[in-house]
XYZ file of C-alpha atoms in Angstrom:
639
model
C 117.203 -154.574 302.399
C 117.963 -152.036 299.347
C 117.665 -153.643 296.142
C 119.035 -151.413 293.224
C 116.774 -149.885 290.930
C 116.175 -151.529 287.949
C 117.075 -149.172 284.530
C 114.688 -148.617 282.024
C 115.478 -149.409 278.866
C 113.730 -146.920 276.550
C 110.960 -148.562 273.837
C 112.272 -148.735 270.585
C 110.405 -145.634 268.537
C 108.308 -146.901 265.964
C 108.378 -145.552 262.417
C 104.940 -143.492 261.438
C 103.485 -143.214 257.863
C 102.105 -140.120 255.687
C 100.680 -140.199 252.683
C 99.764 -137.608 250.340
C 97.089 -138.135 247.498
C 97.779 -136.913 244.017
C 97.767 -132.748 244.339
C 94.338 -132.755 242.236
C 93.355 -128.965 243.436
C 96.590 -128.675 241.399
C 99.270 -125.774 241.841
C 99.250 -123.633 244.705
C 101.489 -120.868 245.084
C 99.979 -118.301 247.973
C 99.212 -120.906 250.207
C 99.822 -120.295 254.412
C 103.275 -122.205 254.623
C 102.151 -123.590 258.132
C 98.707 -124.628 257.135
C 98.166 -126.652 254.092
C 94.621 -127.486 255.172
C 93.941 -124.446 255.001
C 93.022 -124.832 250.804
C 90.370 -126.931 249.508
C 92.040 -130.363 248.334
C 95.404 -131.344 248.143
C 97.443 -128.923 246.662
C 101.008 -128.830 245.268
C 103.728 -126.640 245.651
C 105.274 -127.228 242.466
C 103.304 -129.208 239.240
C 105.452 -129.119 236.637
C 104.474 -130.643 233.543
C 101.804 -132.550 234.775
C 98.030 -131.774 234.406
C 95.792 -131.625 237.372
C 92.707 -134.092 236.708
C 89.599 -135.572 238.981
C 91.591 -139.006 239.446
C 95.080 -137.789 240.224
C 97.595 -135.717 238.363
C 98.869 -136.788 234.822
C 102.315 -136.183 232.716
C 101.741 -134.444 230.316
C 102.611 -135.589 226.303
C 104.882 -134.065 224.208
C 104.937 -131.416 221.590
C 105.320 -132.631 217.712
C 106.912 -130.346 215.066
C 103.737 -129.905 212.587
C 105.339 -127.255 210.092
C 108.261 -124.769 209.565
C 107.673 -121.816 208.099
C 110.228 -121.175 205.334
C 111.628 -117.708 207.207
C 113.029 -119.595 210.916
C 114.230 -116.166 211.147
C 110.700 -115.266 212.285
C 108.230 -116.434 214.772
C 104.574 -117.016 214.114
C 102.825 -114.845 215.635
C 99.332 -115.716 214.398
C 97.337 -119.025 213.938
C 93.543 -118.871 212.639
C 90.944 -121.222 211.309
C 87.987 -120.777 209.135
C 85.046 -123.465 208.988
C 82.447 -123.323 206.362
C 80.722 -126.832 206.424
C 82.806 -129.175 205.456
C 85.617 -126.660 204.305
C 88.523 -126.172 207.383
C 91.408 -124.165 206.972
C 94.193 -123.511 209.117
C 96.399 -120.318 208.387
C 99.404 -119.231 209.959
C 101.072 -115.954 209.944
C 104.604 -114.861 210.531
C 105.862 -110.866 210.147
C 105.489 -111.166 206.031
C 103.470 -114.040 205.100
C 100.365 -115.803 205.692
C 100.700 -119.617 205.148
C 97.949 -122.449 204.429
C 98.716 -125.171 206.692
C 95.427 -127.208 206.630
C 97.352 -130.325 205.458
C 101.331 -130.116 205.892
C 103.549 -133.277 203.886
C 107.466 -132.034 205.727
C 107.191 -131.459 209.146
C 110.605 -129.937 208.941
C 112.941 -128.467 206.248
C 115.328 -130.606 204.529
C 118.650 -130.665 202.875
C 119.659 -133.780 201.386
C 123.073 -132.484 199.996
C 125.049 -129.894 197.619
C 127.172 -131.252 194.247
C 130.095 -129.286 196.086
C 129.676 -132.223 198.710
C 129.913 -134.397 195.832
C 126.426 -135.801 197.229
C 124.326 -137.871 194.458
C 121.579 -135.892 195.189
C 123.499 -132.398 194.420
C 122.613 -130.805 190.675
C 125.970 -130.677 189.265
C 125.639 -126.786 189.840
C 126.028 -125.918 193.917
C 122.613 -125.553 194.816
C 120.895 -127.398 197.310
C 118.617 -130.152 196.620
C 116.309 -130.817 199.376
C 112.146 -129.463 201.177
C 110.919 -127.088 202.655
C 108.029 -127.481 205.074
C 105.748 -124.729 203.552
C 107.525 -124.145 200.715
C 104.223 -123.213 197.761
C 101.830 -122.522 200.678
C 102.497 -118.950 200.909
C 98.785 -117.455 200.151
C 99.284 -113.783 201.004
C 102.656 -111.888 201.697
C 104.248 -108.549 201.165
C 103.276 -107.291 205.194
C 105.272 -105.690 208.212
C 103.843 -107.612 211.539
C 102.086 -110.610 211.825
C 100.237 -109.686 214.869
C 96.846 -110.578 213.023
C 93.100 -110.173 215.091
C 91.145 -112.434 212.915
C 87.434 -112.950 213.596
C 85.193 -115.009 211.181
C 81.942 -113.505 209.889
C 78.831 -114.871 208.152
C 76.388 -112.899 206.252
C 73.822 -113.436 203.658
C 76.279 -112.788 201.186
C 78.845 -115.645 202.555
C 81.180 -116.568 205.254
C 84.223 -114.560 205.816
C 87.399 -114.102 207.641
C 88.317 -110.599 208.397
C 91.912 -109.842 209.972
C 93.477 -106.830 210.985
C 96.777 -105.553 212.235
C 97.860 -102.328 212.761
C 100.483 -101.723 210.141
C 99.107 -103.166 206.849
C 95.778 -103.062 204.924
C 93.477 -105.803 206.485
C 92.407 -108.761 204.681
C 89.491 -110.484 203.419
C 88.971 -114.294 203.107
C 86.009 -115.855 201.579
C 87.286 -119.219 201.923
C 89.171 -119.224 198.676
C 91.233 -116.141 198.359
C 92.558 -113.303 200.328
C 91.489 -109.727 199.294
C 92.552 -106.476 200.487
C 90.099 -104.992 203.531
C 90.837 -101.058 201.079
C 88.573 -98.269 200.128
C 86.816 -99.222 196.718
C 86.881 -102.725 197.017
C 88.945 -104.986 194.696
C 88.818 -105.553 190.887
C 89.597 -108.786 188.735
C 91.443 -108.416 186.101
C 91.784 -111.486 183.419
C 95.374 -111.451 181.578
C 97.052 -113.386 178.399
C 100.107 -112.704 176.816
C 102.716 -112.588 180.184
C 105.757 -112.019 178.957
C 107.595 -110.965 182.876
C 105.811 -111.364 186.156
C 104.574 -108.256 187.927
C 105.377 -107.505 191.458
C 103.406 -107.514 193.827
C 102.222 -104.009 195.412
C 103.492 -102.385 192.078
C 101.593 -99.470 190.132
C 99.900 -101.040 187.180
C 98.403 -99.116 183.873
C 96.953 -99.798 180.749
C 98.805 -98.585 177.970
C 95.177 -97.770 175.979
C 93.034 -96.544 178.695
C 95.390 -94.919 180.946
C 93.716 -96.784 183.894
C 95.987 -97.235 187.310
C 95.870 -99.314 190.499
C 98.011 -101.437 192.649
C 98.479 -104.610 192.349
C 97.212 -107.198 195.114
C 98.200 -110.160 193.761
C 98.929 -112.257 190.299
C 97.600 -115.466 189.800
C 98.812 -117.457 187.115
C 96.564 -120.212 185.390
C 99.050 -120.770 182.869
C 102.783 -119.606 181.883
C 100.920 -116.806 179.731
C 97.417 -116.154 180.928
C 96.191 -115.234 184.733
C 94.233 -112.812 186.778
C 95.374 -109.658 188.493
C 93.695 -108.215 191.683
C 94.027 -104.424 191.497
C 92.535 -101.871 194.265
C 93.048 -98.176 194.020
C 91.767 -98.456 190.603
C 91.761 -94.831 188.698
C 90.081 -94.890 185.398
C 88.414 -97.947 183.418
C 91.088 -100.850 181.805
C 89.797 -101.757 178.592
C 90.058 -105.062 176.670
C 93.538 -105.769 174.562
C 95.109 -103.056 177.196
C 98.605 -102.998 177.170
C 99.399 -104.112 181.182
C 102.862 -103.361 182.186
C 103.930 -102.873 186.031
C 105.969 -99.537 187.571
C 109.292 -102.091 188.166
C 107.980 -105.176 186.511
C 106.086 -106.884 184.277
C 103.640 -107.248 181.058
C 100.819 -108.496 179.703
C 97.580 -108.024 177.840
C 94.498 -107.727 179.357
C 91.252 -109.695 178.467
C 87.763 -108.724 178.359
C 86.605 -105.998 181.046
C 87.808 -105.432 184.650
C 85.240 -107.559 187.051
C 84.557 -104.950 189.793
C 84.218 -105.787 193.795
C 85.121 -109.013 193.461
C 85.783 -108.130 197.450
C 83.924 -105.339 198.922
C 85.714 -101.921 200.161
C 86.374 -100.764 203.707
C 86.361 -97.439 203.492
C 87.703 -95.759 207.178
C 87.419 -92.084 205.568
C 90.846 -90.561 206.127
C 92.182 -93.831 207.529
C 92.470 -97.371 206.222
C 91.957 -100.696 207.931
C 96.191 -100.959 207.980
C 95.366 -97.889 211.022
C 93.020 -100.801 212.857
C 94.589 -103.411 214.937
C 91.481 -105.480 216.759
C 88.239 -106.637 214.664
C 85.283 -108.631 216.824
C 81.405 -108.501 216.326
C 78.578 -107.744 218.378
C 74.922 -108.132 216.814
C 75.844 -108.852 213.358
C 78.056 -106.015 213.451
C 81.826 -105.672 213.047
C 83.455 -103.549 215.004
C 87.852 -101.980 215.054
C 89.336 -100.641 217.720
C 91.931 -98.211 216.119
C 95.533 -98.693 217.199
C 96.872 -95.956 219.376
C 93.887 -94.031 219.723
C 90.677 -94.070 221.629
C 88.007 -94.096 219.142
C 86.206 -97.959 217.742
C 84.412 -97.912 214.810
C 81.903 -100.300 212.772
C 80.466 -101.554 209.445
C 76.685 -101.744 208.724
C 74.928 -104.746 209.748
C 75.326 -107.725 207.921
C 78.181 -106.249 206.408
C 82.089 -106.828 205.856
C 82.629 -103.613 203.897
C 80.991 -100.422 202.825
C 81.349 -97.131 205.099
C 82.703 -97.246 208.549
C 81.230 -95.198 211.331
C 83.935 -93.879 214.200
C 82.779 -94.239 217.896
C 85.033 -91.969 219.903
C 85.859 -92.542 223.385
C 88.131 -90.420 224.744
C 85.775 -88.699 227.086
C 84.826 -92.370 228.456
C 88.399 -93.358 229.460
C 89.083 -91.561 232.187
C 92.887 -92.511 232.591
C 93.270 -92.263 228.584
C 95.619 -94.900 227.301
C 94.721 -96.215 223.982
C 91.566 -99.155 223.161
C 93.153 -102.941 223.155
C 90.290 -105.020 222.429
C 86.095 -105.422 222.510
C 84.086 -108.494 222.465
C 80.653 -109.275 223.357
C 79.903 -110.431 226.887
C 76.497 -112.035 228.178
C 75.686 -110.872 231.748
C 72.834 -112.710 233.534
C 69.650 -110.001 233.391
C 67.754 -109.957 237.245
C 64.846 -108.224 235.497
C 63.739 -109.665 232.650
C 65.485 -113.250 232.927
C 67.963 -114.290 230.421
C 70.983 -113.206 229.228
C 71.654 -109.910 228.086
C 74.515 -109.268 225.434
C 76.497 -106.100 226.101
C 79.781 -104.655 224.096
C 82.801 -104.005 226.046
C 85.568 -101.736 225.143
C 88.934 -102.345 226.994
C 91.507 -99.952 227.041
C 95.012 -100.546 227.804
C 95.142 -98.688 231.344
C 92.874 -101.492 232.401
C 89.293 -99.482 232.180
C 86.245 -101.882 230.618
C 83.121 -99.935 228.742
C 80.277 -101.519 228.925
C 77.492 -100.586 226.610
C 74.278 -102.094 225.493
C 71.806 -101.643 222.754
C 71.512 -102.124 219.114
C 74.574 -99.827 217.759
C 75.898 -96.499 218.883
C 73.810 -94.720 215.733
C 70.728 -95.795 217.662
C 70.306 -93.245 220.588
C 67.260 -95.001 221.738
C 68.257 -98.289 222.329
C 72.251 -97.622 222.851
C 73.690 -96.867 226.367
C 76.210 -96.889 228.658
C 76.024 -99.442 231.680
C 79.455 -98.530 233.206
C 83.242 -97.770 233.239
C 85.143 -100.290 235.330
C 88.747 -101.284 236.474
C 90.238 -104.380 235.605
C 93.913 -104.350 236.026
C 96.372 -103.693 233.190
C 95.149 -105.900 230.438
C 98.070 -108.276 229.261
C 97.699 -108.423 225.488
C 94.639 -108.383 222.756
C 94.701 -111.639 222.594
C 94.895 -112.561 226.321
C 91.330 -113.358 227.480
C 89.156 -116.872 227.393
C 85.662 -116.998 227.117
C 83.517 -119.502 229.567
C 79.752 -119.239 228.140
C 79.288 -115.573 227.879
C 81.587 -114.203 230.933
C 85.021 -113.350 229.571
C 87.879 -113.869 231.883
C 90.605 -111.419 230.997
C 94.561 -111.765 231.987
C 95.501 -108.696 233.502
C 98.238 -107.563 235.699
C 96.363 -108.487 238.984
C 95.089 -112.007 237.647
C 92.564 -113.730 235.350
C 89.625 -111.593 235.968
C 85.973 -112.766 235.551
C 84.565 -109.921 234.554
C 81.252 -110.437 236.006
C 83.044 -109.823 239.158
C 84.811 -106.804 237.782
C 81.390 -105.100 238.003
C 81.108 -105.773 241.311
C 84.587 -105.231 243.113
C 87.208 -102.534 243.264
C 90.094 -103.083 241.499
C 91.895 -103.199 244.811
C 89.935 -106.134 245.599
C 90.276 -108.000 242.095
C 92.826 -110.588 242.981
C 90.703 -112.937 245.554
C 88.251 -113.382 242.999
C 90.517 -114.117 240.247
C 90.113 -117.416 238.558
C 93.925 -117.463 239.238
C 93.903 -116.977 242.748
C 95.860 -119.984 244.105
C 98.622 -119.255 241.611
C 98.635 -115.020 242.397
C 101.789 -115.019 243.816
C 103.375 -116.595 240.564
C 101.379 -114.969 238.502
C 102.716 -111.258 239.929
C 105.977 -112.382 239.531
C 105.351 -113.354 236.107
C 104.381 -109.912 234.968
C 107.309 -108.282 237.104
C 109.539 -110.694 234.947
C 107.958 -110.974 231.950
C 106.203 -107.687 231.101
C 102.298 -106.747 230.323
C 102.117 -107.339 226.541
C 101.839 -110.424 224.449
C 100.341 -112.598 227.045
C 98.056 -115.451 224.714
C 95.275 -117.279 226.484
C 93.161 -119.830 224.582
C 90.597 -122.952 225.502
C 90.741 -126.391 224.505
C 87.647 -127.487 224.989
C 88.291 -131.495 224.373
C 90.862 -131.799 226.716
C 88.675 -129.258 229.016
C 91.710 -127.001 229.310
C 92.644 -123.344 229.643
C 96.532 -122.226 228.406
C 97.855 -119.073 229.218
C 101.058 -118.701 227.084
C 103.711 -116.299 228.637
C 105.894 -114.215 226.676
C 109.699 -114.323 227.489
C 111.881 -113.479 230.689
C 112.706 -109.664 229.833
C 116.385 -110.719 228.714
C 116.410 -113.716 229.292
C 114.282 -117.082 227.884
C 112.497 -119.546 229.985
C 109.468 -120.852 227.530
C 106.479 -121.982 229.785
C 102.916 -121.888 230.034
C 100.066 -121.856 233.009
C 97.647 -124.639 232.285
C 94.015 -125.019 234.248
C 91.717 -127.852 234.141
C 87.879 -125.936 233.246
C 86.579 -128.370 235.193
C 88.095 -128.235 238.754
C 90.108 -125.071 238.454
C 93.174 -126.377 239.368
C 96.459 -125.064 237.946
C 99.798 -126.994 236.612
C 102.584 -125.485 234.571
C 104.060 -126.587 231.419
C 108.137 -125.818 231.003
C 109.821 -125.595 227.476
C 106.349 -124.481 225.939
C 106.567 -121.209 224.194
C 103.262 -119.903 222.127
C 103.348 -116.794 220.349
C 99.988 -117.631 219.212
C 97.434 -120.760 219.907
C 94.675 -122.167 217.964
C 92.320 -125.311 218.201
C 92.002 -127.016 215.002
C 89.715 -130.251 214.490
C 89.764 -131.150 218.108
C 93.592 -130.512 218.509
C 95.770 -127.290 220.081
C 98.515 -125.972 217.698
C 101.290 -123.008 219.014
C 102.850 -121.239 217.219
C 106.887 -121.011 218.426
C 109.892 -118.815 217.134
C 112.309 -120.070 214.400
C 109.001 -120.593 212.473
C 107.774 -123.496 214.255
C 104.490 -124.707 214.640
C 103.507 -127.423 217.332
C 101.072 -129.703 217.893
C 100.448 -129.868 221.686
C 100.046 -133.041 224.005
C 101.073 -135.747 221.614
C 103.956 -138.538 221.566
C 106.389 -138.624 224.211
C 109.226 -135.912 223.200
C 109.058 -132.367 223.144
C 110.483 -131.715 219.379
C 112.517 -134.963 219.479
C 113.556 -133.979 222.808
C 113.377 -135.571 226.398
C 111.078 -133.505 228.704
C 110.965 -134.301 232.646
C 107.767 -133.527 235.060
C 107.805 -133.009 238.781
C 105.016 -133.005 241.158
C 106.069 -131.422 245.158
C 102.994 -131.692 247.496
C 102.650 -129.098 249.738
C 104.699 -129.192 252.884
C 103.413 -130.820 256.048
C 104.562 -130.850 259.721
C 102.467 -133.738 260.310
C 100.660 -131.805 263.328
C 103.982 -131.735 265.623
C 105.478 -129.114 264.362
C 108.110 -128.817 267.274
C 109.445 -132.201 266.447
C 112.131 -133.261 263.973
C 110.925 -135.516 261.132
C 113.509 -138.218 259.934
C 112.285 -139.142 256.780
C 113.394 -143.294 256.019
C 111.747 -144.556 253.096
C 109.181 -143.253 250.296
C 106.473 -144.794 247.463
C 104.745 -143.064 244.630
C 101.786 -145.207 243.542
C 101.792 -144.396 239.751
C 99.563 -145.871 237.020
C 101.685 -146.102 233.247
C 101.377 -147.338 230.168
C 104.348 -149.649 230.933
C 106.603 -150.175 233.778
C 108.509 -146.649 234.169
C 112.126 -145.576 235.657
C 110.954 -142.671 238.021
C 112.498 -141.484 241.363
C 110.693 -140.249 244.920
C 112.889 -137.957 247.511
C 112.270 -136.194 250.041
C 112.422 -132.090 250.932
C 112.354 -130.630 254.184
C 110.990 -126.944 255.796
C 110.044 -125.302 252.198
C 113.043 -125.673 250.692
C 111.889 -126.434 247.332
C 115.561 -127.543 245.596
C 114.271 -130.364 243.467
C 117.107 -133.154 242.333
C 117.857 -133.914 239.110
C 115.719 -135.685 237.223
C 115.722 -139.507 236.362
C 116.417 -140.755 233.448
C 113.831 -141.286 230.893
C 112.164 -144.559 230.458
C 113.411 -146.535 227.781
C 111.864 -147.657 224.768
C 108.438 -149.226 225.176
C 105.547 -150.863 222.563
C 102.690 -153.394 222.887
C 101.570 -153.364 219.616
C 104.361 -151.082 217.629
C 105.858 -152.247 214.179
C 108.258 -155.623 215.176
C 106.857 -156.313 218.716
C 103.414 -157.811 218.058
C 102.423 -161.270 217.409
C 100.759 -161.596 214.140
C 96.957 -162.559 214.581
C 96.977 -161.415 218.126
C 98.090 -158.043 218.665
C 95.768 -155.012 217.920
C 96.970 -151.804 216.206
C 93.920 -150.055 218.200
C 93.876 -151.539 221.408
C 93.884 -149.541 224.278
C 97.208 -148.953 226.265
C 97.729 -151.890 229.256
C 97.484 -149.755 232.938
C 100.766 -150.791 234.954
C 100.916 -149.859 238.567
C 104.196 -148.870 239.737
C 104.441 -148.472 243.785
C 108.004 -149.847 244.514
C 109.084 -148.536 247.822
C 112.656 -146.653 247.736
C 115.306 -145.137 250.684
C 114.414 -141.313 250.881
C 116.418 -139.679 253.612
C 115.985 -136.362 255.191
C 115.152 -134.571 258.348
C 113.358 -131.113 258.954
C 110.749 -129.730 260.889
C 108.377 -130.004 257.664
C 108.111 -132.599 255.216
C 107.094 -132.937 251.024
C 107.986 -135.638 248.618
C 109.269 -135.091 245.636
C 107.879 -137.446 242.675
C 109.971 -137.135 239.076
C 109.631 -138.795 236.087
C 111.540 -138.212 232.169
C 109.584 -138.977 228.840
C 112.305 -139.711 226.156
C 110.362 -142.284 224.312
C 108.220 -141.494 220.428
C 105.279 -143.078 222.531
C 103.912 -141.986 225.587
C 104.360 -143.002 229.010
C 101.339 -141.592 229.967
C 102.175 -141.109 233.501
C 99.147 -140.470 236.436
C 100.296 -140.245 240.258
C 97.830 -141.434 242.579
C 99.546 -140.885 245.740
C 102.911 -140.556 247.594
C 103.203 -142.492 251.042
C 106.456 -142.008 253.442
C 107.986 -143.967 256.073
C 109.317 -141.507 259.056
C 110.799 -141.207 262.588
C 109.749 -138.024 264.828
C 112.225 -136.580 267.351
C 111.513 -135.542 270.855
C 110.084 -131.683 270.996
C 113.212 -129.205 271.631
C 112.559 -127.109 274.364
């Protein structure tokens, strides 16, 4: 007897899960698509906006306006501190002026109304009645660039900063006023009697002694009586002399000039407006003259007196011009230690290297080598970690300790940039090889490399790198012209005259910001199978419960969604929400987990989530993504 056969009824496929922990060996952009084992860690292929840490990966905080400089016309292009126990300054710099912005009251400028308007606040004659941000903290103008190398420098005598740009005499601070870095020093001279302001820069003479010199800068103590600060000073002004300016300007003067007041810098046929980088190695300053090949250096001890040139054109063997110097400590097999060396770096990418006291001691000053680096990307674009200097150049972020040791050829795999090279090429094809800024924030144990913009175009951003780990994120809508860390906190300097305190509040400017974290893409070990992607989790810790969104991309197309909307208002203990007698203005932030599961749909051959998340909120969100777990079906092999 036949019986029929019985049909099998095929097993109902069961769903598989994948998770991937937080990226923490952070951005990865020259990874081997088809092996994302093949790094150390879980990488990501996109972190934007979010900061790689030991725990998991965090959004970042905002950006808060701090000042305007009155010209928004111009960018800042410099920000530098000076710390003499317990007197901090902070300066910043735009193309004319250089600002005091220690302590800023008006964040932003403000116009409260005209009369034309018929506003109450208007004069009754047109003009505006309003702020400015910096308005009366102007504390030395009159230049062409604000591309300023500043380097503080203690003696005996004091503590100094000494800045230098390229285009205009140098300056001087000595923590109270700003002298001219100029050949014969500067002379004090006491005033009464003012009847018109001089000008600034302006020939001035004495009607009695037939004395000249140019005016630095007029300070007034009173409506009638000040001090002028003259350089170039011909002759001897005498007491009672008649003071009256070349376009501007009168007054008598009092008592006798008060001589080097600030020493002189005297460059012999040059002046310190022909030097555009200042650093110091053994008590020593040295300039590296702009457009040129030669360095030269002060006495020790010393911020003035006769300079010494240090030609190097015979050194450089593919010429160019010198960019920068700074001291570097290199680890001494002999002797044990460290031994301090003085590097010269020229803009074709060639590092000096010498050692010794100073180049006027033969005996003790030599050269260790001539090495290739890479193009160097700015004078300002290097960090310091102990005493190796890593320096941004066209084929990375280059230790130089392994500069000594590696052709140039060779350069990028030991880059401390090396998981983001193929970005960071593409950056300088984009972006050009000048202006780069690089600066450490040692609190938040944090290296920022501030790109300049798109070559006609603007896309603001930043590379960011936990010190730490050595894992890489980037930060969007972030553009520094120049960084500096100022009692603990990171300030950039922006165009339109902005100034911005980094990682603080929720909005960038007042703005919502959005961050996205895409793991790198994984075929789950079947990589001939379709993946049908079903449902998706991000397990998030928050400072509240957040609006945030998970999806799905498939086989390394990386075409992220838009992003969610931000999460609404939030406050434990703000102004109206707490309960009197209970609430704590400094209690610590509650820790909400968010891990709601979600439909993500997709299918492809490889797989990567997607996690997104807006801050639109004054206070933070303070976002960290532990993990992203997925819910999939695989289809049968295709043969």
């Amino acid at each position: 007897m036949v019986y029929p056969r019985r049909r099998m009824q095929p097993k109902p496929r069961r769903s598989q899960t994948r998770k991937w922990p937080a990226p923490v060996s952070g951005w990865v952009s020259n990874r081997m698509l088809s092996d994302p084992k093949s790094i150390e860690g879980p990488g990501a292929a996109v972190m934007d906006n979010f900061f790689p840490r030991s725990t998991g990966v965090a959004l970042r905080r905002g950006k808060a306006r701090y000042a305007t400089l009155e010209d928004e016309t111009l960018g800042v292009e410099a920000l530098f501190t000076y710390h003499d126990g317990l007197n901090e300054q902070m300066f910043a710099a735009n193309q004319t002026t250089i600002y005091d912005v220690t302590d800023v009251v008006f964040p932003e400028p403000q116009d409260l109304g005209t009369s034309e308007d018929g506003d109450a606040f208007g004069d009754g004659e047109g003009n505006t009645i309003g702020w400015n941000s910096t308005t009366g903290l102007d504390v030395a103008g009159g230049y062409t660039s604000g591309d300023w190398s500043v380097i503080q420098f203690a003696t005996t005598g004091g503590i100094y900063l000494v800045g230098v740009n390229g285009s205009d005499l140098g300056f001087i601070f000595d923590g109270e006023r700003f002298y001219p870095a100029v050949g014969g020093g500067t002379t004090q001279l006491n005033y009464d009697g003012l009847t018109e302001d001089f000008v600034n820069g302006e020939t001035i003479t004495g009607g009695t002694s037939g004395a000249t010199a140019t005016l630095w800068r007029q300070e007034a103590a009173t409506d009638t009586t000040g001090q002028l600060f003259l350089y170039n000073v011909t002759g001897t002004f005498v007491d009672d002399d008649v003071l009256t300016g070349e376009t501007a300007g009168e007054a008598d003067a009092i008592g006798a000039p008060i001589p080097d007041v600030a020493p002189g810098m005297d460059f012999g046929s040059l002046t310190s407006a022909n030097m555009s980088f200042v650093w110091s190695y053994k008590n020593r300053l040295y300039f590296a003259q702009k457009n040129s090949l030669s360095a030269w250096y002060l006495d020790v001890d010393s911020i003035g007196g006769t300079a010494t040139e240090f030609p190097m054109g015979g050194i450089f063997a593919n010429g160019g011009s010198l960019m920068f110097g700074q001291r570097w400590s290199l680890e001494s097999g002999g002797s044990g230690g460290l031994s301090e060396q003085n590097i010269f770096v020229s803009t074709e990418g060639e590092v000096a290297i010498y050692q010794g006291t100073s180049p006027d001691e033969a005996s003790t000053w030599s050269l260790v080598g001539v090495y290739r680096i890479g193009a160097p990307l700015g004078k300002r674009a290097y960090i310091r970690g102990g005493g190796d200097l890593a320096i941004a150049t066209s084929v990375g972020l280059v230790p130089l300790s392994k500069a000594i040791s590696l052709d140039v050829t060779a350069m990028n795999v030991a880059s401390v940039s090396y998981k983001i090279a193929d970005a960071w090429t593409e950056a300088v094809n984009l972006r050009g090889e000048q202006n780069w800024q690089c600066m450490i924030w040692p609190e938040r144990k944090m290296a920022l490399v501030a790109l300049p913009d798109m070559v006609g175009g603007s896309d603001p951003v930043m590379f960011v790198s936990n010190t730490e780990t050595g894992a890489w994120g980037r930060y969007t809508n972030w553009q520094g012209l120049s960084m500096t860390v100022f009692r603990g906190q990171l300030y950039f300097g922006s165009p339109l005259g902005r100034i911005y305190q980094a990682e603080t509040g929720g909005l960038d400017d007042g703005e919502t910001y959005s961050g996205a974290v895409v793991p790198l893409f994984d075929d789950m070990e079947f990589s001939a199978g379709a993946k049908i992607g079903k449902m998706a989790r991000a397990r998030v810790r928050a400072s509240t419960r957040i609006v945030d969104s998970v999806s799905l991309l498939s086989d390394y197309n990386v075409d992220l969604p838009p992003a969610p909307d931000a999460t609404g208002v939030f406050a434990s203990n703000s102004w109206g929400t707490g309960v009197w007698g209970q609430s704590k203005w400094d209690s610590e932030t509650p820790s909400v987990i968010n891990q709601e599961w979600r439909s993500a749909g997709t299918i492809g051959y490889s797989i990567a989530p997607v996690y997104q998340v807006s801050s639109g909120a004054p206070a933070p969100i303070d976002v960290e993504l532990i993990d992203i777990e997925m819910l999939y079906d695989v289809a049968e092999a295709v043969t």
